[in-house]
CSV table of C-alpha atoms in Angstrom, one decimal:
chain,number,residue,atom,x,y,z
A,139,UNK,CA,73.6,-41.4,75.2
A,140,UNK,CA,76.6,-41.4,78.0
A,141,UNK,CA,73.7,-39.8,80.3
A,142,UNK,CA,70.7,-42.5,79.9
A,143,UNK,CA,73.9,-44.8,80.8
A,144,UNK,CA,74.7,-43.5,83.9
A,145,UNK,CA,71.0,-43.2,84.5
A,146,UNK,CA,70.6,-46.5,83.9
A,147,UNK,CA,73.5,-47.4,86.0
A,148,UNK,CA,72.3,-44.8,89.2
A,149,UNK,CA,68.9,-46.8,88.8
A,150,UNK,CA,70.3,-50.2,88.8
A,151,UNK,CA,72.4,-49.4,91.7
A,152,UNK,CA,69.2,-48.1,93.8
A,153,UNK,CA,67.6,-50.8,93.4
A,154,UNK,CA,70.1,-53.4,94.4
A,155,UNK,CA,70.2,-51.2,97.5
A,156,UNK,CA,67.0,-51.2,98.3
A,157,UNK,CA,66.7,-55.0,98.0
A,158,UNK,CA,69.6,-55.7,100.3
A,159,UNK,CA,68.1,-53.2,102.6
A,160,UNK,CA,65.4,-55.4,103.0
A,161,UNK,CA,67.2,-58.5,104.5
A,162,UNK,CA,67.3,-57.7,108.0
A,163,UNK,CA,69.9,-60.5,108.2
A,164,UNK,CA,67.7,-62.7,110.5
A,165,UNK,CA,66.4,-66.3,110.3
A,166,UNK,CA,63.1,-66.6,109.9
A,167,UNK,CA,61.2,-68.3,112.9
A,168,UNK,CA,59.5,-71.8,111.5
A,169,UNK,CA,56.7,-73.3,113.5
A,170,UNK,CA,55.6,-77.1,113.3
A,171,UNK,CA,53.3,-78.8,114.5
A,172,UNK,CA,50.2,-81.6,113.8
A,173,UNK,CA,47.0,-80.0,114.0
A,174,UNK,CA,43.6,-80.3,112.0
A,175,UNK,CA,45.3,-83.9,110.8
A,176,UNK,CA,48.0,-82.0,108.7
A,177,UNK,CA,51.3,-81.0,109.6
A,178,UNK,CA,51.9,-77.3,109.6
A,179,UNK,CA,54.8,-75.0,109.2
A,180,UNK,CA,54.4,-71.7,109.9
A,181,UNK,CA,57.0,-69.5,108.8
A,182,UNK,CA,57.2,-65.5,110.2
A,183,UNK,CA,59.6,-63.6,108.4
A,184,UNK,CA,59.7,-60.5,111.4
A,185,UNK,CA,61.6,-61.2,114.4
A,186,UNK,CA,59.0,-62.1,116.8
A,187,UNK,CA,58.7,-62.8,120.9
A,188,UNK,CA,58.5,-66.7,121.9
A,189,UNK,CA,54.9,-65.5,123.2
A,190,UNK,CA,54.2,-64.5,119.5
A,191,UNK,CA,55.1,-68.1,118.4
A,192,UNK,CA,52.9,-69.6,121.5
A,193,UNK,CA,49.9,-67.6,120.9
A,194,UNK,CA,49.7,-69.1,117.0
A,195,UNK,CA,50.5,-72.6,118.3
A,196,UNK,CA,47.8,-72.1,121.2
A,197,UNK,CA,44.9,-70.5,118.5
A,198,UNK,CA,46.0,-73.9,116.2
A,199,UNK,CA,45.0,-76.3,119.1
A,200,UNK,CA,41.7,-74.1,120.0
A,201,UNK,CA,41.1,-74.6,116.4
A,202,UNK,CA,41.6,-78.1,116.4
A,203,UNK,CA,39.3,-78.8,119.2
A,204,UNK,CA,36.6,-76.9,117.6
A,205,UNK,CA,36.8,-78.3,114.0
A,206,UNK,CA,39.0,-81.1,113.7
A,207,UNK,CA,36.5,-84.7,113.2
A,208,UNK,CA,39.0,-86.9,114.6
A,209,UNK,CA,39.8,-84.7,118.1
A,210,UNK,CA,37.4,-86.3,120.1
A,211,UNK,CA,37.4,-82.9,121.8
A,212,UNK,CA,35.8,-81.2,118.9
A,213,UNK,CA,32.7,-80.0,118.0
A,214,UNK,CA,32.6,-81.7,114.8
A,215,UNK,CA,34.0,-84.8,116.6
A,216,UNK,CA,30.7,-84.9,118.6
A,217,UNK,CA,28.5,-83.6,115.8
A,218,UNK,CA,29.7,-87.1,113.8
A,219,UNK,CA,29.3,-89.2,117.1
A,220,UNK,CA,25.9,-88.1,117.6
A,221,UNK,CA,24.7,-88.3,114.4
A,222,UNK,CA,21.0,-88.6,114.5
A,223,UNK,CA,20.3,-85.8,117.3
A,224,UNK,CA,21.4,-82.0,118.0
A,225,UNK,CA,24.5,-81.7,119.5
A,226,UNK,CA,25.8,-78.1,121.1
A,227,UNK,CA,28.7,-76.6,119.4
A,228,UNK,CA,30.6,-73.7,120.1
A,229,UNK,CA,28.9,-70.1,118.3
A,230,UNK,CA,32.4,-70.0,115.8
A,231,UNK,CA,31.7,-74.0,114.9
A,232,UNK,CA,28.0,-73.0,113.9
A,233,UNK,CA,29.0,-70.4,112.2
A,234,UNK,CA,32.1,-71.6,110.1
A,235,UNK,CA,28.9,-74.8,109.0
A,236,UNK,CA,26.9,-72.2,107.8
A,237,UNK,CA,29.6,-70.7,106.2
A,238,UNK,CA,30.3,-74.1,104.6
A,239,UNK,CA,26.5,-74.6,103.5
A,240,UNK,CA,26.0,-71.5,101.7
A,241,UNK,CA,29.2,-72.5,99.7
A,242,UNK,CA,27.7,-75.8,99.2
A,243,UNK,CA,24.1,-74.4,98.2
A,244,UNK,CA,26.3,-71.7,95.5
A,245,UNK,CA,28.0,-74.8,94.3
A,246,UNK,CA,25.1,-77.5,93.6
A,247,UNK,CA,26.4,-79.9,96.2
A,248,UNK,CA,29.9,-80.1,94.7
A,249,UNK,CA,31.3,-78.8,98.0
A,250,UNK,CA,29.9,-80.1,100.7
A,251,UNK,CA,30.8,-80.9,104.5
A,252,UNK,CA,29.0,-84.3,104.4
A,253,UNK,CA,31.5,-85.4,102.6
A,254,UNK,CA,32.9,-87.1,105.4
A,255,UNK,CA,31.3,-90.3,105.6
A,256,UNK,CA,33.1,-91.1,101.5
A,257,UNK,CA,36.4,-89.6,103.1
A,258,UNK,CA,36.6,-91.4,106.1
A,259,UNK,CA,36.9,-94.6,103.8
A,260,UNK,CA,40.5,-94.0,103.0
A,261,UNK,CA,43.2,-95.4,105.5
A,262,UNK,CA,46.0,-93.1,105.6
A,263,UNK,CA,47.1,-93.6,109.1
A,264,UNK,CA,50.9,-94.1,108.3
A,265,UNK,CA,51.0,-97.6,109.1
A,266,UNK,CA,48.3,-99.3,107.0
A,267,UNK,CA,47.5,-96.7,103.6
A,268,UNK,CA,44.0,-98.1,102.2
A,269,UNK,CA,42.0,-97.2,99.4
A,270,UNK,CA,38.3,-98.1,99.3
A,271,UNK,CA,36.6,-100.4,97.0
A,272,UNK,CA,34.4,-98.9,94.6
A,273,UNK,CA,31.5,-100.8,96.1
A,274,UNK,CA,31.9,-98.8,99.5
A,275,UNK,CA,32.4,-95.7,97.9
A,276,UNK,CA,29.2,-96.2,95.6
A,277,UNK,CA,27.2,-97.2,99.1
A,278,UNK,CA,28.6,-93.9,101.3
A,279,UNK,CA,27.7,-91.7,98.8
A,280,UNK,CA,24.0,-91.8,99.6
A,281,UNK,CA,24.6,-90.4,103.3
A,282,UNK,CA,26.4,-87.4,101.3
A,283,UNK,CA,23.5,-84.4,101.1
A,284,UNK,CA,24.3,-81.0,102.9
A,285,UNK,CA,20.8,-80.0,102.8
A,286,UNK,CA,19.8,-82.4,105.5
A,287,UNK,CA,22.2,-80.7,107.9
A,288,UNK,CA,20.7,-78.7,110.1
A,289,UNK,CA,21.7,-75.5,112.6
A,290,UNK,CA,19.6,-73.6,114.8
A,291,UNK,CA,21.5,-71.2,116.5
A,292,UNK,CA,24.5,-73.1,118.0
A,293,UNK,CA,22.5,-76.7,117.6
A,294,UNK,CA,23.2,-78.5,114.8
A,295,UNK,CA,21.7,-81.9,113.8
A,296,UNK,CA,23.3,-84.7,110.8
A,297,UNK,CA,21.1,-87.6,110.0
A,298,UNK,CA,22.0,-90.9,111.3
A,299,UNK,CA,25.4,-92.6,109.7
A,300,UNK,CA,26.4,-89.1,108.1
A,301,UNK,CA,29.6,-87.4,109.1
A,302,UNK,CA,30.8,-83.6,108.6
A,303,UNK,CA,34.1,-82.5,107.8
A,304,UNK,CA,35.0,-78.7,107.5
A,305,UNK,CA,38.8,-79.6,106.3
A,306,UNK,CA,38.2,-77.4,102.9
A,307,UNK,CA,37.3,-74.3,104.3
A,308,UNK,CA,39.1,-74.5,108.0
A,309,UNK,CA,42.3,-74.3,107.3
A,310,UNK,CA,41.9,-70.8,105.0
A,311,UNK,CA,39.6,-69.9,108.0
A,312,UNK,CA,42.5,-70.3,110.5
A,313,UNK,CA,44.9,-68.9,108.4
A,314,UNK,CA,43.2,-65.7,108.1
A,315,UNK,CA,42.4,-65.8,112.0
């Protein structure tokens, strides 16, 4: 009995060790910034270079001018502003749509970029916070269909009055990039 308690004890000793070993005794480095209409902290644990920290913050405003629908720099911006014709997008914007259409074909519809048009109904600038009247939701949700978006290649077309958003699978796609 006297040796499983010393056992016991050696064990519990080792393993407060080894969890003290692991604090390196440094502050993590905490990023923010206002990107893809979200603010973002991003926290890295490792000691890191200032280029380390400028390299994320520089691949979160690439993304934001690629998928962002209010950056009137982005793709999707310009998709939504010319609804009704092909617009050019980069090769990752097509391919992050597709992406977003197969999961909206698996699903039935019940995700789906299009989406958009209903979203873009609520007011939550900071200043003025709105919520739509049933009335405009019911007459957006119409324009909602992801099978009438279209993508050939790096082309990709939206009816007339419908708008894309790829907020639901963007920001997992830039957090593994």
């Amino acid at each position: 009995m006297h040796n499983k308690t010393n056992l016991f004890l050696i064990l519990c000793m080792f393993i407060m060790l080894t969890l003290t070993a692991c604090n390196h005794g440094t502050s993590p480095t905490v990023i923010t910034g206002f990107y893809f209409d979200t603010v973002i902290n991003i926290t890295i644990y490792d000691p890191c270079e200032e280029s380390v920290t400028e390299h994320i913050l520089s691949l979160c405003e690439t993304y934001d001018t690629m998928f962002s629908p209010t950056n009137p720099e982005s793709d999707i911006y310009k998709i939504n502003l010319h609804a009704g014709t092909y617009v050019t997008v980069s090769d990752e914007t097509a391919s992050l749509l597709s992406q977003a259409l197969v999961f909206s074909k698996a699903t039935g519809g019940i995700i789906d970029p299009s989406i958009h048009t209903v979203f873009s109904l609520w007011n939550f600038d900071g200043n003025t916070n709105s919520v739509p009247s049933a009335e405009s939701i019911r007459q957006s949700l119409p324009l909602v269909d992801y099978r009438e978006i279209i993508i050939e290649e790096n082309r990709v077309y939206i009816p007339q009055s419908a708008s894309i958003s790829l907020g639901f699978l963007a920001k997992g796609y830039i957090c593994d990039q």
